[in-house]
PDB file of C-alpha atoms in Angstrom:
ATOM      1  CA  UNK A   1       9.713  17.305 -43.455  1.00  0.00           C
ATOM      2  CA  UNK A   2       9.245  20.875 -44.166  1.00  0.00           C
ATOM      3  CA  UNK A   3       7.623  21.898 -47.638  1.00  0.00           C
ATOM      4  CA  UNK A   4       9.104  24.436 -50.234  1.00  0.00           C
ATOM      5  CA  UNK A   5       6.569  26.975 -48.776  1.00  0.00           C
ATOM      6  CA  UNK A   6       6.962  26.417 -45.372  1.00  0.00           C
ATOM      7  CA  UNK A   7      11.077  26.718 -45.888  1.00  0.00           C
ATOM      8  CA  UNK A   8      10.141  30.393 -47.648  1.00  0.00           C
ATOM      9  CA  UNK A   9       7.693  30.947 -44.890  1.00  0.00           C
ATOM     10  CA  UNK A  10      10.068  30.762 -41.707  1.00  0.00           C
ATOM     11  CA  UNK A  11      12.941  32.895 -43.777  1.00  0.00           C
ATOM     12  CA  UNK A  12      10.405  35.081 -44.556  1.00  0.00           C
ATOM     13  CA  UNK A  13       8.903  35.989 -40.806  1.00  0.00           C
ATOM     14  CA  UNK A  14      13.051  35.806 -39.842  1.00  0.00           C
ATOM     15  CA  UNK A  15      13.181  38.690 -42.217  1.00  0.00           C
ATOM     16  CA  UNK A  16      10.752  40.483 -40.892  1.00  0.00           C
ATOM     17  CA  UNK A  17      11.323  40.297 -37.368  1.00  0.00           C
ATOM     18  CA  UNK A  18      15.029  41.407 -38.010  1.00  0.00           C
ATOM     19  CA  UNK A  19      13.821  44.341 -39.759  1.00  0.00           C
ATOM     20  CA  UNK A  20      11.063  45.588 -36.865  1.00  0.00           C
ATOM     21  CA  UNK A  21      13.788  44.922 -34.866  1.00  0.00           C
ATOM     22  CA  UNK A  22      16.372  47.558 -36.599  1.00  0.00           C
ATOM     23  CA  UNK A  23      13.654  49.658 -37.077  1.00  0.00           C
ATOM     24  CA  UNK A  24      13.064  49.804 -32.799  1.00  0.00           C
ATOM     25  CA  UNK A  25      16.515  50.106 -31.982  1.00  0.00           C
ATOM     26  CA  UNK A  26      16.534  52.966 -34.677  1.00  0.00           C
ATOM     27  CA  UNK A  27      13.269  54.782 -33.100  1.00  0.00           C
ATOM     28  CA  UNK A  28      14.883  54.545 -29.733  1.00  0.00           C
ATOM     29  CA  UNK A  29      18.023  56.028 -30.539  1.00  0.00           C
ATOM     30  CA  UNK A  30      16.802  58.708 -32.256  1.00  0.00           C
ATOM     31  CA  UNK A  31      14.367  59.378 -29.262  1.00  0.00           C
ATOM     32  CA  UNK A  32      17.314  59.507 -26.968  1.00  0.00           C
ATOM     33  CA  UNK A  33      19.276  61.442 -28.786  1.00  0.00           C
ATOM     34  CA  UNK A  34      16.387  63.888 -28.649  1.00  0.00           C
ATOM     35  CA  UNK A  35      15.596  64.216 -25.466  1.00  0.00           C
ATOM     36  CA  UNK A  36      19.591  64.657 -24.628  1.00  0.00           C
ATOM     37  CA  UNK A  37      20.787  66.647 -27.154  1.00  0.00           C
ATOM     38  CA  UNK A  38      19.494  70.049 -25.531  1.00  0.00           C
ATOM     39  CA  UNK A  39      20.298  68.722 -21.828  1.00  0.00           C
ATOM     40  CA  UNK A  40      23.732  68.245 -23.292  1.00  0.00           C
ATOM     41  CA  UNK A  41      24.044  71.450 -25.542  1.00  0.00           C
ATOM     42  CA  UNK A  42      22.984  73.387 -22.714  1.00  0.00           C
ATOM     43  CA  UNK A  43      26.299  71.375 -20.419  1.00  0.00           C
ATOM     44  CA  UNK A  44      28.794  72.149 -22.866  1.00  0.00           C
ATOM     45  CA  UNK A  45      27.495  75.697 -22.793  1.00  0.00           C
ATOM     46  CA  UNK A  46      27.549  75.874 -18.899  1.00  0.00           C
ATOM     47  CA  UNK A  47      31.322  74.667 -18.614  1.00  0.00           C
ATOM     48  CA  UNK A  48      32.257  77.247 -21.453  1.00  0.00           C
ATOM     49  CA  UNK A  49      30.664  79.937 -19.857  1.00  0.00           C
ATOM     50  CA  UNK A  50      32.172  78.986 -16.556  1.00  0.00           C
ATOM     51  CA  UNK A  51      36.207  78.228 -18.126  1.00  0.00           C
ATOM     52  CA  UNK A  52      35.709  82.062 -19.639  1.00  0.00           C
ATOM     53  CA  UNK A  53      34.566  83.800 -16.631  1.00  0.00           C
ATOM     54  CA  UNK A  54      37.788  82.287 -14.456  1.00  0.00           C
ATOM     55  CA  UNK A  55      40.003  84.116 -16.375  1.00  0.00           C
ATOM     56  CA  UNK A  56      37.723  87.292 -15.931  1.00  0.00           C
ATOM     57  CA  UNK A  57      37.506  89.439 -12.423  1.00  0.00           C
ATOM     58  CA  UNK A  58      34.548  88.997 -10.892  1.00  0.00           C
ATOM     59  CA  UNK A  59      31.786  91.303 -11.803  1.00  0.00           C
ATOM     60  CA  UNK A  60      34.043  92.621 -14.669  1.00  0.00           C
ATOM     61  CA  UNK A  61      31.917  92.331 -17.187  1.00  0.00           C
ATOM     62  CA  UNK A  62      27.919  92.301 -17.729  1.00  0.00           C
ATOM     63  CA  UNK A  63      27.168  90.844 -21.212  1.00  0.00           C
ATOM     64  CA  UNK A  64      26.443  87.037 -22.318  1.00  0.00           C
ATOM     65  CA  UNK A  65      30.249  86.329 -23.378  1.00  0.00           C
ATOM     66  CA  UNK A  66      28.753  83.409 -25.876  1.00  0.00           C
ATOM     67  CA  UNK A  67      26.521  85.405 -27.292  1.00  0.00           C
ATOM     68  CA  UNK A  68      28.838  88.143 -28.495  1.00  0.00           C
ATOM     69  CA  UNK A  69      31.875  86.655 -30.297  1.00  0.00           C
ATOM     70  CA  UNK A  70      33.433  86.261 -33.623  1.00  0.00           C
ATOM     71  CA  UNK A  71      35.853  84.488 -35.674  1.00  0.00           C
ATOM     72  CA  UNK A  72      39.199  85.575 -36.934  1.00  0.00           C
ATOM     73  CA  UNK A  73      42.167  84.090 -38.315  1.00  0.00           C
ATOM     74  CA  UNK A  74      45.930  83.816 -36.825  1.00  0.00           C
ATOM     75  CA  UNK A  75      49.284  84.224 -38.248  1.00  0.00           C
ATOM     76  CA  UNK A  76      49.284  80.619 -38.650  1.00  0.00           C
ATOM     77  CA  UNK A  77      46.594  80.926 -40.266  1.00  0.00           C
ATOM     78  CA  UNK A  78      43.851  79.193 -37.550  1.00  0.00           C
ATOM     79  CA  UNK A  79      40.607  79.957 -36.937  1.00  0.00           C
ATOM     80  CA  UNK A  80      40.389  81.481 -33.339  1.00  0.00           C
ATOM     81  CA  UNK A  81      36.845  82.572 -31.719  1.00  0.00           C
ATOM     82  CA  UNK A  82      36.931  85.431 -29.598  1.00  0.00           C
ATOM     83  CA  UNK A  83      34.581  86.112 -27.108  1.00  0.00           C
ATOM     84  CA  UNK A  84      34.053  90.191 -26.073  1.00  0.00           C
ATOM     85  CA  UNK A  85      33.496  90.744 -22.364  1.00  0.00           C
ATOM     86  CA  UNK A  86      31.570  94.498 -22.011  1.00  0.00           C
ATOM     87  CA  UNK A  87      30.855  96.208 -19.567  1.00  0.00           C
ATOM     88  CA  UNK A  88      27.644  98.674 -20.347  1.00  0.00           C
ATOM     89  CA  UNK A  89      27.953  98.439 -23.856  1.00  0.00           C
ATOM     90  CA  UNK A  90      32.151  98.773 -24.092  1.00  0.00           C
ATOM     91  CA  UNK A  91      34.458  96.303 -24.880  1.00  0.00           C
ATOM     92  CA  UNK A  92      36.521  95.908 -22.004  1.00  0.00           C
ATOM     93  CA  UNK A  93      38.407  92.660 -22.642  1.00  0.00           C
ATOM     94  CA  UNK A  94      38.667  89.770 -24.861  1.00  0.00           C
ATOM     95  CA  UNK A  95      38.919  85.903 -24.315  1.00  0.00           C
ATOM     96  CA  UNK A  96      40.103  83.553 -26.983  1.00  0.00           C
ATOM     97  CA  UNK A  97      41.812  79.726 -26.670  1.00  0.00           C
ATOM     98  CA  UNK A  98      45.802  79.407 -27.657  1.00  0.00           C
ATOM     99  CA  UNK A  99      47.320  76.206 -28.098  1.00  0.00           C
ATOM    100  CA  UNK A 100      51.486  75.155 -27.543  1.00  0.00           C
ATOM    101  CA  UNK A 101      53.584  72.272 -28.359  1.00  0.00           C
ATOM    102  CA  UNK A 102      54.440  71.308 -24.042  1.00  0.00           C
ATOM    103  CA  UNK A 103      56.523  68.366 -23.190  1.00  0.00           C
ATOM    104  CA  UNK A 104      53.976  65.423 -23.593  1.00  0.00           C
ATOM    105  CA  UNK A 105      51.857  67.188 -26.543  1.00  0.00           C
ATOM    106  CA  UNK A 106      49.111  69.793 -26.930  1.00  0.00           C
ATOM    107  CA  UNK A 107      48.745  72.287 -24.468  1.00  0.00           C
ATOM    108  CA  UNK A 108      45.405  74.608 -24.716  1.00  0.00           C
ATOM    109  CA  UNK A 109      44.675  77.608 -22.750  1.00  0.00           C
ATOM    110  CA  UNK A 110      42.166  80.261 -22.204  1.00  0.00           C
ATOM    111  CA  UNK A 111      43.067  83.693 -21.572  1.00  0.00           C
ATOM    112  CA  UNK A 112      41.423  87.238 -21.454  1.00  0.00           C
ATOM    113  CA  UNK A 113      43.138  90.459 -22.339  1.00  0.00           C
ATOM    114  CA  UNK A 114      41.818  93.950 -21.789  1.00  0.00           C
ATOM    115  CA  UNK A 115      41.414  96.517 -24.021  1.00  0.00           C
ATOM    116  CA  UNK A 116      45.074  98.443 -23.207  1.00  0.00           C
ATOM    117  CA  UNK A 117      46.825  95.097 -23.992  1.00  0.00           C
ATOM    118  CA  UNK A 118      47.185  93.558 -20.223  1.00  0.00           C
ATOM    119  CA  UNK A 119      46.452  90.140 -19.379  1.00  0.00           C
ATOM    120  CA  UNK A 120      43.587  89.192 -16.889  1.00  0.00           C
ATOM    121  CA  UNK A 121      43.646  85.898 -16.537  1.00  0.00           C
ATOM    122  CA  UNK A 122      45.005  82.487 -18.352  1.00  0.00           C
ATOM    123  CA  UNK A 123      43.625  78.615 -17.915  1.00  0.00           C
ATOM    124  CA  UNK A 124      45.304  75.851 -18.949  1.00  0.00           C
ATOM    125  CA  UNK A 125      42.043  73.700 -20.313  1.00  0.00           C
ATOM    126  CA  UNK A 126      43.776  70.361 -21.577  1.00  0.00           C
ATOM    127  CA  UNK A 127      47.106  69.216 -21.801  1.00  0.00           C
ATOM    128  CA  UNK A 128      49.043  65.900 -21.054  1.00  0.00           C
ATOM    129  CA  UNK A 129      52.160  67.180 -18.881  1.00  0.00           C
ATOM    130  CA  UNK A 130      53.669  64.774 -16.499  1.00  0.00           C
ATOM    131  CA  UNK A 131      51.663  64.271 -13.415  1.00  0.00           C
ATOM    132  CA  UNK A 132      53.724  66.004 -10.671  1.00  0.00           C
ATOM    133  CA  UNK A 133      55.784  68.281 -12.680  1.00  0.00           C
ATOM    134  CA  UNK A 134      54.386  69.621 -15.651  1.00  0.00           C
ATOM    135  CA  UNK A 135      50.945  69.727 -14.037  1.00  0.00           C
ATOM    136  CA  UNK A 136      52.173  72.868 -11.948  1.00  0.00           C
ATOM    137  CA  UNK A 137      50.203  74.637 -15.072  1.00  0.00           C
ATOM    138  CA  UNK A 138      46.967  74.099 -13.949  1.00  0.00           C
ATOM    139  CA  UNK A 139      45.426  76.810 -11.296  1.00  0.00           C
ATOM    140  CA  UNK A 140      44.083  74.012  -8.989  1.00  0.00           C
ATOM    141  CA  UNK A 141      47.770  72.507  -8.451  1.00  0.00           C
ATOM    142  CA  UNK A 142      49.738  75.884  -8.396  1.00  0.00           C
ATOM    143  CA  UNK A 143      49.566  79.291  -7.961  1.00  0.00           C
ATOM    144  CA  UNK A 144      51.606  79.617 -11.009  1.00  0.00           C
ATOM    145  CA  UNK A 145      49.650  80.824 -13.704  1.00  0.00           C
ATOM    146  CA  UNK A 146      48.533  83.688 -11.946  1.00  0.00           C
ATOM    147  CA  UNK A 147      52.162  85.216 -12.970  1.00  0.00           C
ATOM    148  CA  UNK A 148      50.724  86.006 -16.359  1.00  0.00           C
ATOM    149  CA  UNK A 149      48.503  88.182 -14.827  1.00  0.00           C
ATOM    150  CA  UNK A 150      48.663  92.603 -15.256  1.00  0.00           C
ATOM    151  CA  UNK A 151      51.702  91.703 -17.878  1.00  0.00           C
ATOM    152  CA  UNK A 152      51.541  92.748 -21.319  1.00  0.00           C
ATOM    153  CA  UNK A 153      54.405  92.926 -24.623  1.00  0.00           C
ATOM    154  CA  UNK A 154      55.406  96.437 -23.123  1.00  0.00           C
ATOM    155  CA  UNK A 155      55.947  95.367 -19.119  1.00  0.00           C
ATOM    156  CA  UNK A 156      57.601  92.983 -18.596  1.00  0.00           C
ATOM    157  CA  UNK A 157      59.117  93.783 -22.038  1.00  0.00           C
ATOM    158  CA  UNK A 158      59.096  91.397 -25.034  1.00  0.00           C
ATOM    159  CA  UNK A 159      62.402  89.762 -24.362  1.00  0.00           C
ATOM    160  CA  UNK A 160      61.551  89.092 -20.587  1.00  0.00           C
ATOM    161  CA  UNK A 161      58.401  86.734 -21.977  1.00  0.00           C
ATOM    162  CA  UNK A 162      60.657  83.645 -21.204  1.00  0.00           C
ATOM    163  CA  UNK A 163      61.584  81.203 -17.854  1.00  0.00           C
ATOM    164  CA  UNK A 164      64.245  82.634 -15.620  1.00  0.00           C
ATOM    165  CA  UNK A 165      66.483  79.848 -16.877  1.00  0.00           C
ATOM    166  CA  UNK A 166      66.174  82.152 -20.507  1.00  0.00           C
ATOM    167  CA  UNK A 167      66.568  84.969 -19.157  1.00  0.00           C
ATOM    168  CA  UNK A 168      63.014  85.961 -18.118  1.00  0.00           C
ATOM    169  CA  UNK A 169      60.891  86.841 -15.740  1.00  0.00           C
ATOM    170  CA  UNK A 170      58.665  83.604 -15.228  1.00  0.00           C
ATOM    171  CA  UNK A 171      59.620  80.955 -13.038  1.00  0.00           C
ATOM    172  CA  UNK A 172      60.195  77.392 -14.091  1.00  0.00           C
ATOM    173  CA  UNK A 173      59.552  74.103 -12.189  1.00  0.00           C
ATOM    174  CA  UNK A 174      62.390  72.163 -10.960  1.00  0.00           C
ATOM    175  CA  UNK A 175      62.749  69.172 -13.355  1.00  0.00           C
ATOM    176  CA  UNK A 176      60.073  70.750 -16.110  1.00  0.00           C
ATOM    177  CA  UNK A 177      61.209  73.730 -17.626  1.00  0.00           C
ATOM    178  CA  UNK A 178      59.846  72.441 -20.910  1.00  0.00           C
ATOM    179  CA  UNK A 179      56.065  72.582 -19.526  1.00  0.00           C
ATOM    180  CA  UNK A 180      56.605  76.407 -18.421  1.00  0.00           C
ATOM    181  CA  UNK A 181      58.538  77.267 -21.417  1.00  0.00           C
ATOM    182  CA  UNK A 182      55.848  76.320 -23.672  1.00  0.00           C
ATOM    183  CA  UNK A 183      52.830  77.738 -21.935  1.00  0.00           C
ATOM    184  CA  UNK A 184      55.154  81.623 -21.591  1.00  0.00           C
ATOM    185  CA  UNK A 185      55.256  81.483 -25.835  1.00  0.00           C
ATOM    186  CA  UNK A 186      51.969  80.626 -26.228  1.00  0.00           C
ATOM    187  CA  UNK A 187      50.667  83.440 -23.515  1.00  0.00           C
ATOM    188  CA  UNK A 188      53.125  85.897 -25.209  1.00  0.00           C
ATOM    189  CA  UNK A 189      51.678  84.879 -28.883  1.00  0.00           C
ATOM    190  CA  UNK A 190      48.320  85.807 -27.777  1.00  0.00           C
ATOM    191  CA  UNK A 191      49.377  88.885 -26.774  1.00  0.00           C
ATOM    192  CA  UNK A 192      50.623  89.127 -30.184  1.00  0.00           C
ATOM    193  CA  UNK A 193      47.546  88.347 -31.898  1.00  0.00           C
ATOM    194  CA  UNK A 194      45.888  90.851 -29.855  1.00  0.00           C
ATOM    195  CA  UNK A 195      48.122  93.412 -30.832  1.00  0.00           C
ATOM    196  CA  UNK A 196      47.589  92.562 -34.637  1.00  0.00           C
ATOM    197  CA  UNK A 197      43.674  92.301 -34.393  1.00  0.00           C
ATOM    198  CA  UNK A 198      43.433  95.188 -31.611  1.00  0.00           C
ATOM    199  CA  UNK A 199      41.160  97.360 -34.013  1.00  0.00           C
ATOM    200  CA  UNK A 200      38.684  94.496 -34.783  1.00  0.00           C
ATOM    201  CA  UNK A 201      38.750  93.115 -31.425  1.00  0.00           C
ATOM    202  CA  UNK A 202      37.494  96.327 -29.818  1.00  0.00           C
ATOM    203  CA  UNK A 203      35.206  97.748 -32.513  1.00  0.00           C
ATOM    204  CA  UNK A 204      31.514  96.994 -32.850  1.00  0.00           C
ATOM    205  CA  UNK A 205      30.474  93.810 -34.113  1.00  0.00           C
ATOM    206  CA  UNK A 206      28.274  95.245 -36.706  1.00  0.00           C
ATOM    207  CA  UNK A 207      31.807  96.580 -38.550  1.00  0.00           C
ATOM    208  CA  UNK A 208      34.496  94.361 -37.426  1.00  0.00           C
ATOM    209  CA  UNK A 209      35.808  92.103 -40.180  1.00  0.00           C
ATOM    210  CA  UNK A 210      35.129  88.594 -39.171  1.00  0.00           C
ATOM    211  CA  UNK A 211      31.703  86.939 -38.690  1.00  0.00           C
ATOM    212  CA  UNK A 212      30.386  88.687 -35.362  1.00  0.00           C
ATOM    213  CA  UNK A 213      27.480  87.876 -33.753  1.00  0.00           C
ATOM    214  CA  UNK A 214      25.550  90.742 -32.093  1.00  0.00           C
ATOM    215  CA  UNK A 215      25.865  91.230 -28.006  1.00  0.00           C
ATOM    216  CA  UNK A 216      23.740  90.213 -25.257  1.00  0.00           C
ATOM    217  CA  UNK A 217      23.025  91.047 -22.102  1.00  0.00           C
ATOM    218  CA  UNK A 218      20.895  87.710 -21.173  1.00  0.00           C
TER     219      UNK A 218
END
């Protein structure tokens, strides 16, 4: 039979061995976490980079669009960061995320105005539209997005920003006008917040209002 001691002994090494063995797992996670986090900092900065430029004209502009953005506020009150594309020093356009209550849920889009108010480009970048119908949003299944392209509040005119079916100018998808609907308000609100921020969008970083960080041209 085991003794007092002996009893105290074994719980005693089990104790121990547990803890070196928290300890290791700890060490290695921590060392894996390490030696990913830049591989995977410098990922998510890759696909940002590359979601921004799509809605940009190639060669349109020639500064580090991360590295010269800043923060500003919408009517509802969200935080929205804004990234500057310039072109030898000037502002030329300006790319910032919008999101919109589609059929299935949240729809969220990039898209990059110029300087005179005209759109460039717009992404959808998530959403959960029916597969089939409301998908048309996305540039790889449909040409449709590109619509939103050279428009602006002033041409077509604010009250053509809607489907046909409204009394637009936009085309709808047979059997999802909802999905369409949505993603024409929330292009046509971004023009909006353009036009309210227009001054701090195109001034220099160093003065706008908002937390700007200062251009690059890495």
């Amino acid at each position: 039979m085991s003794t007092h001691a002996e009893r105290l002994n074994a719980v005693w090494y089990q104790g121990v061995s547990l803890g070196v063995i928290v300890v290791g797992i700890t060490i290695a996670l921590a060392a894996a976490y390490t030696s990913t986090r830049e591989k995977v900092a410098a990922a998510v900065e890759s696909d940002t980079r590359q979601t921004l430029e799509q809605v940009l004209p190639p060669g349109y502009a020639d500064n580090n669009l991360l590295k010269d953005s800043l923060e500003l506020t919408d009517a509802e009150g969200q935080a929205v960061t804004v990234y500057r594309a310039r072109k030898s020093g000037v502002v030329r356009a300006v790319l910032f995320e919008q999101r919109g209550k589609g059929y299935s849920g949240v729809i969220k889009l990039i898209m990059a105005v110029d300087a005179e108010g005209v759109v460039q480009g717009v992404r959808v970048t998530t959403h959960t539209e029916t597969p089939g119908l409301g998908d048309k949003i996305e540039a790889a299944k449909n040409d449709w997005i590109h619509a939103f392209e050279g428009k602006s509040l002033v041409a077509p005119g604010e009250k053509a920003w809607a489907v046909k079916k409204d009394g637009g100018v936009f085309d709808q998808f047979a059997g999802a006008t909802i999905t369409p609907r949505a993603v024409v308000a929330t292009v046509k609100r971004g023009l909006e917040f353009f036009a309210s921020h227009r001054a701090q969008l195109l001034d220099n970083p160093a003065t706008s209002a908002g937390k700007a960080k200062e251009p690059s041209h890495e």
